Amino acid sequence: MTTSKPFEFAPVKTAFGTPTDAEGYDIDADAFGEADEDALAAFMAEQTCLGFIHHDRRERAAAVEAFYNVDRHQFAHLSDAEAREAAKALTDAFWAKDDVEEPYIDGTTVDPALAEADWSPVEDALRRRAEIVGMSTEYAEQTVVAWRNHKVGGDYWTPTMTAQHHEIGAAMGDRPEKPKYGQSGFGHLATRYLVGLELHDMHSEHHWKEAAGVMCAYYAEILAGQGADR
């Protein structure tokens, strides 16, 4: 069985403040279909982090490949071609987001008018991803709210978890339910995903490693919940 290397970082400074060398991993991706789920979850976590890193570094093709390496496993009901299209749609959404934000951001200063900008190209790409994967369009709508609020201020955590609730359902066929109490919450999986995003915002080697660990647990439970679909 082929296993992934540890999540490694090199002290490379970039224009986006990410001290990370976003290189790929020496992995036979095809072999992961039959791999141990823990190893596969670790691989998916690493690829998720790399997808965000490649986005930060403006490496579009590499970002698509990283997100594809996740989607081909987290959405067991999709064909390889569909998984790649889903990854492309997500990457398109990130690039559309950058295009929307660029006129309103000067260094670390964000013009509040960004809140009223035309975010429809971002939502269109996310709607395409939702259609491919089989998610409610609320996924697209709430992701846009989350991304906008993340820049201009306000509650981005609730829409993030709302959107992720739909993605988790699509990945597992159904979302895990709490046995009792706190059932109005988003659950531990959506919360783990949010924690991963929060760690990403820190842009340090230490926090990237923590993010990979959190996301490994996230994907391990998704893979275990897929059952016969895999």
mmCIF file of C-alpha atoms in Angstrom:
data_model
loop_
_atom_site.group_PDB
_atom_site.id
_atom_site.type_symbol
_atom_site.label_atom_id
_atom_site.label_comp_id
_atom_site.label_asym_id
_atom_site.label_seq_id
_atom_site.Cartn_x
_atom_site.Cartn_y
_atom_site.Cartn_z
ATOM 1 C CA MET A 1 0.000 0.000 0.000
ATOM 2 C CA THR A 2 1.274 3.472 -0.887
ATOM 3 C CA THR A 3 1.108 5.954 1.977
ATOM 4 C CA SER A 4 1.404 9.710 2.036
ATOM 5 C CA LYS A 5 4.440 11.580 3.260
ATOM 6 C CA PRO A 6 4.061 13.783 6.319
ATOM 7 C CA PHE A 7 2.705 17.260 5.628
ATOM 8 C CA GLU A 8 5.962 19.180 5.103
ATOM 9 C CA PHE A 9 6.635 22.878 4.773
ATOM 10 C CA ALA A 10 9.627 24.851 3.568
ATOM 11 C CA PRO A 11 10.330 28.424 4.693
ATOM 12 C CA VAL A 12 9.376 30.040 1.386
ATOM 13 C CA LYS A 13 8.070 33.607 1.584
ATOM 14 C CA THR A 14 5.311 34.510 -0.866
ATOM 15 C CA ALA A 15 3.359 37.632 -1.711
ATOM 16 C CA PHE A 16 0.390 36.143 0.095
ATOM 17 C CA GLY A 17 2.150 35.640 3.428
ATOM 18 C CA THR A 18 2.101 31.849 3.226
ATOM 19 C CA PRO A 19 5.489 30.459 4.337
ATOM 20 C CA THR A 20 4.845 27.251 2.497
ATOM 21 C CA ASP A 21 6.356 25.383 -0.404
ATOM 22 C CA ALA A 22 3.192 24.086 -2.081
ATOM 23 C CA GLU A 23 4.746 21.101 -3.802
ATOM 24 C CA GLY A 24 2.863 17.935 -4.577
ATOM 25 C CA TYR A 25 3.306 14.581 -2.919
ATOM 26 C CA ASP A 26 4.925 11.467 -4.305
ATOM 27 C CA ILE A 27 1.687 9.510 -4.213
ATOM 28 C CA ASP A 28 0.047 7.056 -6.571
ATOM 29 C CA ALA A 29 -3.436 8.549 -6.359
ATOM 30 C CA ASP A 30 -5.026 5.565 -8.088
ATOM 31 C CA ALA A 31 -3.800 3.273 -5.316
ATOM 32 C CA PHE A 32 -5.731 5.225 -2.724
ATOM 33 C CA GLY A 33 -9.055 3.747 -3.796
ATOM 34 C CA GLU A 34 -8.157 0.628 -1.844
ATOM 35 C CA ALA A 35 -5.959 2.279 0.756
ATOM 36 C CA ASP A 36 -6.436 2.264 4.468
ATOM 37 C CA GLU A 37 -9.042 4.913 5.298
ATOM 38 C CA ASP A 38 -6.806 6.654 7.821
ATOM 39 C CA ALA A 39 -4.071 7.071 5.199
ATOM 40 C CA LEU A 40 -6.601 8.236 2.643
ATOM 41 C CA ALA A 41 -8.094 10.755 5.097
ATOM 42 C CA ALA A 42 -4.606 12.128 5.780
ATOM 43 C CA PHE A 43 -3.996 12.432 2.048
ATOM 44 C CA MET A 44 -7.309 14.265 1.536
ATOM 45 C CA ALA A 45 -6.543 16.629 4.416
ATOM 46 C CA GLU A 46 -3.137 17.439 2.932
ATOM 47 C CA GLN A 47 -4.635 18.002 -0.502
ATOM 48 C CA THR A 48 -7.303 20.315 0.940
ATOM 49 C CA CYS A 49 -4.611 22.416 2.593
ATOM 50 C CA LEU A 50 -2.563 22.391 -0.607
ATOM 51 C CA GLY A 51 -5.610 23.513 -2.587
ATOM 52 C CA PHE A 52 -5.902 26.590 -0.392
ATOM 53 C CA ILE A 53 -2.151 27.187 -0.560
ATOM 54 C CA HIS A 54 -2.116 26.922 -4.357
ATOM 55 C CA HIS A 55 -4.992 29.417 -4.448
ATOM 56 C CA ASP A 56 -3.049 31.828 -2.244
ATOM 57 C CA ARG A 57 -0.083 31.455 -4.608
ATOM 58 C CA ARG A 58 -2.238 31.912 -7.736
ATOM 59 C CA GLU A 59 -1.443 28.421 -9.058
ATOM 60 C CA ARG A 60 -4.733 27.567 -10.679
ATOM 61 C CA ALA A 61 -3.990 24.209 -12.338
ATOM 62 C CA ALA A 62 -2.355 22.922 -9.165
ATOM 63 C CA ALA A 63 -5.363 24.035 -7.113
ATOM 64 C CA VAL A 64 -7.732 22.129 -9.409
ATOM 65 C CA GLU A 65 -5.603 19.010 -9.093
ATOM 66 C CA ALA A 66 -5.490 19.232 -5.301
ATOM 67 C CA PHE A 67 -9.246 19.749 -4.960
ATOM 68 C CA TYR A 68 -9.853 16.938 -7.463
ATOM 69 C CA ASN A 69 -7.765 14.611 -5.290
ATOM 70 C CA VAL A 70 -10.229 15.374 -2.495
ATOM 71 C CA ASP A 71 -13.481 15.355 -4.466
ATOM 72 C CA ARG A 72 -12.798 12.032 -6.198
ATOM 73 C CA HIS A 73 -12.832 10.379 -2.781
ATOM 74 C CA GLN A 74 -15.229 12.470 -0.700
ATOM 75 C CA PHE A 75 -17.973 12.168 -3.340
ATOM 76 C CA ALA A 76 -18.001 8.438 -3.978
ATOM 77 C CA HIS A 77 -21.119 8.708 -6.149
ATOM 78 C CA LEU A 78 -19.357 10.826 -8.789
ATOM 79 C CA SER A 79 -17.402 9.600 -11.785
ATOM 80 C CA ASP A 80 -13.787 10.718 -12.113
ATOM 81 C CA ALA A 81 -14.816 13.235 -14.777
ATOM 82 C CA GLU A 82 -17.578 14.637 -12.579
ATOM 83 C CA ALA A 83 -15.221 14.925 -9.610
ATOM 84 C CA ARG A 84 -12.763 16.888 -11.725
ATOM 85 C CA GLU A 85 -15.535 19.223 -12.911
ATOM 86 C CA ALA A 86 -16.603 19.758 -9.295
ATOM 87 C CA ALA A 87 -13.020 20.658 -8.388
ATOM 88 C CA LYS A 88 -12.800 23.026 -11.365
ATOM 89 C CA ALA A 89 -16.021 24.730 -10.288
ATOM 90 C CA LEU A 90 -14.671 25.269 -6.767
ATOM 91 C CA THR A 91 -11.417 26.652 -8.149
ATOM 92 C CA ASP A 92 -13.344 28.895 -10.542
ATOM 93 C CA ALA A 93 -15.270 30.233 -7.540
ATOM 94 C CA PHE A 94 -12.053 31.112 -5.712
ATOM 95 C CA TRP A 95 -10.675 32.925 -8.745
ATOM 96 C CA ALA A 96 -13.971 34.733 -9.321
ATOM 97 C CA LYS A 97 -13.900 35.776 -5.654
ATOM 98 C CA ASP A 98 -10.438 37.266 -6.146
ATOM 99 C CA ASP A 99 -11.644 39.172 -9.210
ATOM 100 C CA VAL A 100 -14.581 40.617 -7.262
ATOM 101 C CA GLU A 101 -12.416 41.585 -4.287
ATOM 102 C CA GLU A 102 -9.411 43.025 -6.108
ATOM 103 C CA PRO A 103 -10.768 46.567 -6.762
ATOM 104 C CA TYR A 104 -11.829 46.914 -3.125
ATOM 105 C CA ILE A 105 -8.692 45.706 -1.335
ATOM 106 C CA ASP A 106 -5.503 47.721 -0.882
ATOM 107 C CA GLY A 107 -3.006 45.758 1.144
ATOM 108 C CA THR A 108 -4.787 44.981 4.395
ATOM 109 C CA THR A 109 -7.446 47.684 3.890
ATOM 110 C CA VAL A 110 -10.859 46.568 2.650
ATOM 111 C CA ASP A 111 -13.343 49.055 1.210
ATOM 112 C CA PRO A 112 -16.729 48.345 2.871
ATOM 113 C CA ALA A 113 -18.324 48.834 -0.577
ATOM 114 C CA LEU A 114 -17.156 45.266 -1.312
ATOM 115 C CA ALA A 115 -20.313 44.136 0.477
ATOM 116 C CA GLU A 116 -22.392 45.639 -2.335
ATOM 117 C CA ALA A 117 -20.249 44.343 -5.194
ATOM 118 C CA ASP A 118 -21.573 41.905 -7.794
ATOM 119 C CA TRP A 119 -20.791 38.471 -6.370
ATOM 120 C CA SER A 120 -22.891 36.634 -8.966
ATOM 121 C CA PRO A 121 -19.887 35.137 -10.847
ATOM 122 C CA VAL A 122 -18.792 33.526 -7.579
ATOM 123 C CA GLU A 123 -22.244 32.164 -6.846
ATOM 124 C CA ASP A 124 -22.588 30.883 -10.424
ATOM 125 C CA ALA A 125 -19.434 28.783 -10.081
ATOM 126 C CA LEU A 126 -20.569 27.435 -6.716
ATOM 127 C CA ARG A 127 -24.020 26.633 -8.100
ATOM 128 C CA ARG A 128 -22.299 24.641 -10.828
ATOM 129 C CA ARG A 129 -20.408 22.694 -8.159
ATOM 130 C CA ALA A 130 -23.649 22.108 -6.237
ATOM 131 C CA GLU A 131 -25.372 20.807 -9.360
ATOM 132 C CA ILE A 132 -22.538 18.397 -10.173
ATOM 133 C CA VAL A 133 -22.322 17.074 -6.617
ATOM 134 C CA GLY A 134 -26.071 16.999 -5.969
ATOM 135 C CA MET A 135 -26.297 19.657 -3.267
ATOM 136 C CA SER A 136 -28.920 22.272 -2.518
ATOM 137 C CA THR A 137 -28.210 25.660 -4.102
ATOM 138 C CA GLU A 138 -28.156 26.985 -0.529
ATOM 139 C CA TYR A 139 -24.573 25.703 -0.523
ATOM 140 C CA ALA A 140 -23.676 28.330 -3.125
ATOM 141 C CA GLU A 141 -25.710 31.112 -1.569
ATOM 142 C CA GLN A 142 -24.338 30.622 1.929
ATOM 143 C CA THR A 143 -20.743 30.182 0.771
ATOM 144 C CA VAL A 144 -20.944 33.573 -0.935
ATOM 145 C CA VAL A 145 -22.303 35.131 2.266
ATOM 146 C CA ALA A 146 -19.467 33.527 4.220
ATOM 147 C CA TRP A 147 -16.743 34.660 1.831
ATOM 148 C CA ARG A 148 -18.114 38.205 1.655
ATOM 149 C CA ASN A 149 -18.456 38.568 5.418
ATOM 150 C CA HIS A 150 -15.013 37.075 5.912
ATOM 151 C CA LYS A 151 -13.588 40.128 4.148
ATOM 152 C CA VAL A 152 -15.945 42.952 5.134
ATOM 153 C CA GLY A 153 -16.759 41.781 8.653
ATOM 154 C CA GLY A 154 -19.713 40.049 10.229
ATOM 155 C CA ASP A 155 -20.830 36.496 10.863
ATOM 156 C CA TYR A 156 -19.041 34.236 8.391
ATOM 157 C CA TRP A 157 -18.970 31.163 10.616
ATOM 158 C CA THR A 158 -22.714 30.440 10.510
ATOM 159 C CA PRO A 159 -23.000 30.534 6.690
ATOM 160 C CA THR A 160 -19.772 28.535 6.418
ATOM 161 C CA MET A 161 -21.209 25.721 8.508
ATOM 162 C CA THR A 162 -24.595 25.971 6.787
ATOM 163 C CA ALA A 163 -22.920 25.462 3.407
ATOM 164 C CA GLN A 164 -20.709 22.687 4.716
ATOM 165 C CA HIS A 165 -23.746 20.931 6.151
ATOM 166 C CA HIS A 166 -24.889 20.409 2.553
ATOM 167 C CA GLU A 167 -21.475 19.201 1.384
ATOM 168 C CA ILE A 168 -21.242 16.709 4.223
ATOM 169 C CA GLY A 169 -24.695 15.375 3.349
ATOM 170 C CA ALA A 170 -23.673 14.929 -0.289
ATOM 171 C CA ALA A 171 -20.439 13.182 0.701
ATOM 172 C CA MET A 172 -21.993 10.778 3.208
ATOM 173 C CA GLY A 173 -25.445 10.341 1.694
ATOM 174 C CA ASP A 174 -26.861 11.750 4.925
ATOM 175 C CA ARG A 175 -25.560 13.910 7.735
ATOM 176 C CA PRO A 176 -24.792 12.296 11.110
ATOM 177 C CA GLU A 177 -27.403 13.152 13.707
ATOM 178 C CA LYS A 178 -26.718 13.903 17.344
ATOM 179 C CA PRO A 179 -28.275 11.255 19.634
ATOM 180 C CA LYS A 180 -29.798 13.939 21.860
ATOM 181 C CA TYR A 181 -29.527 17.578 22.924
ATOM 182 C CA GLY A 182 -27.968 20.391 20.934
ATOM 183 C CA GLN A 183 -29.673 19.098 17.817
ATOM 184 C CA SER A 184 -30.182 22.604 16.455
ATOM 185 C CA GLY A 185 -26.414 22.986 16.060
ATOM 186 C CA PHE A 186 -24.356 22.229 12.983
ATOM 187 C CA GLY A 187 -22.638 19.188 14.420
ATOM 188 C CA HIS A 188 -19.003 18.312 14.949
ATOM 189 C CA LEU A 189 -18.097 17.716 11.293
ATOM 190 C CA ALA A 190 -19.138 21.148 10.027
ATOM 191 C CA THR A 191 -17.467 22.644 13.079
ATOM 192 C CA ARG A 192 -14.221 20.802 12.312
ATOM 193 C CA TYR A 193 -14.269 22.219 8.794
ATOM 194 C CA LEU A 194 -14.687 25.728 10.209
ATOM 195 C CA VAL A 195 -11.760 25.155 12.577
ATOM 196 C CA GLY A 196 -9.656 24.116 9.582
ATOM 197 C CA LEU A 197 -10.502 27.392 7.850
ATOM 198 C CA GLU A 198 -9.694 29.389 10.977
ATOM 199 C CA LEU A 199 -6.292 27.710 11.196
ATOM 200 C CA HIS A 200 -5.699 28.468 7.506
ATOM 201 C CA ASP A 201 -6.195 32.163 8.276
ATOM 202 C CA MET A 202 -3.169 32.088 10.590
ATOM 203 C CA HIS A 203 -0.746 31.402 7.699
ATOM 204 C CA SER A 204 1.972 29.751 9.747
ATOM 205 C CA GLU A 205 3.648 26.372 9.504
ATOM 206 C CA HIS A 206 2.381 25.396 12.944
ATOM 207 C CA HIS A 207 -1.212 26.272 12.146
ATOM 208 C CA TRP A 208 -1.131 24.596 8.728
ATOM 209 C CA LYS A 209 -0.069 21.365 10.422
ATOM 210 C CA GLU A 210 -2.894 21.741 12.926
ATOM 211 C CA ALA A 211 -5.330 22.329 10.057
ATOM 212 C CA ALA A 212 -4.188 19.134 8.344
ATOM 213 C CA GLY A 213 -4.782 17.213 11.585
ATOM 214 C CA VAL A 214 -8.283 18.614 12.060
ATOM 215 C CA MET A 215 -9.202 17.928 8.450
ATOM 216 C CA CYS A 216 -7.818 14.388 8.681
ATOM 217 C CA ALA A 217 -10.361 13.595 11.405
ATOM 218 C CA TYR A 218 -13.053 15.298 9.312
ATOM 219 C CA TYR A 219 -12.386 13.165 6.230
ATOM 220 C CA ALA A 220 -11.874 9.964 8.221
ATOM 221 C CA GLU A 221 -15.444 10.169 9.495
ATOM 222 C CA ILE A 222 -16.808 11.024 6.059
ATOM 223 C CA LEU A 223 -15.043 8.016 4.512
ATOM 224 C CA ALA A 224 -16.263 5.732 7.308
ATOM 225 C CA GLY A 225 -19.805 6.988 6.786
ATOM 226 C CA GLN A 226 -19.807 6.252 3.066
ATOM 227 C CA GLY A 227 -20.101 2.518 3.705
ATOM 228 C CA ALA A 228 -20.957 0.453 0.659
ATOM 229 C CA ASP A 229 -20.662 3.463 -1.681
ATOM 230 C CA ARG A 230 -16.896 3.018 -1.632
#
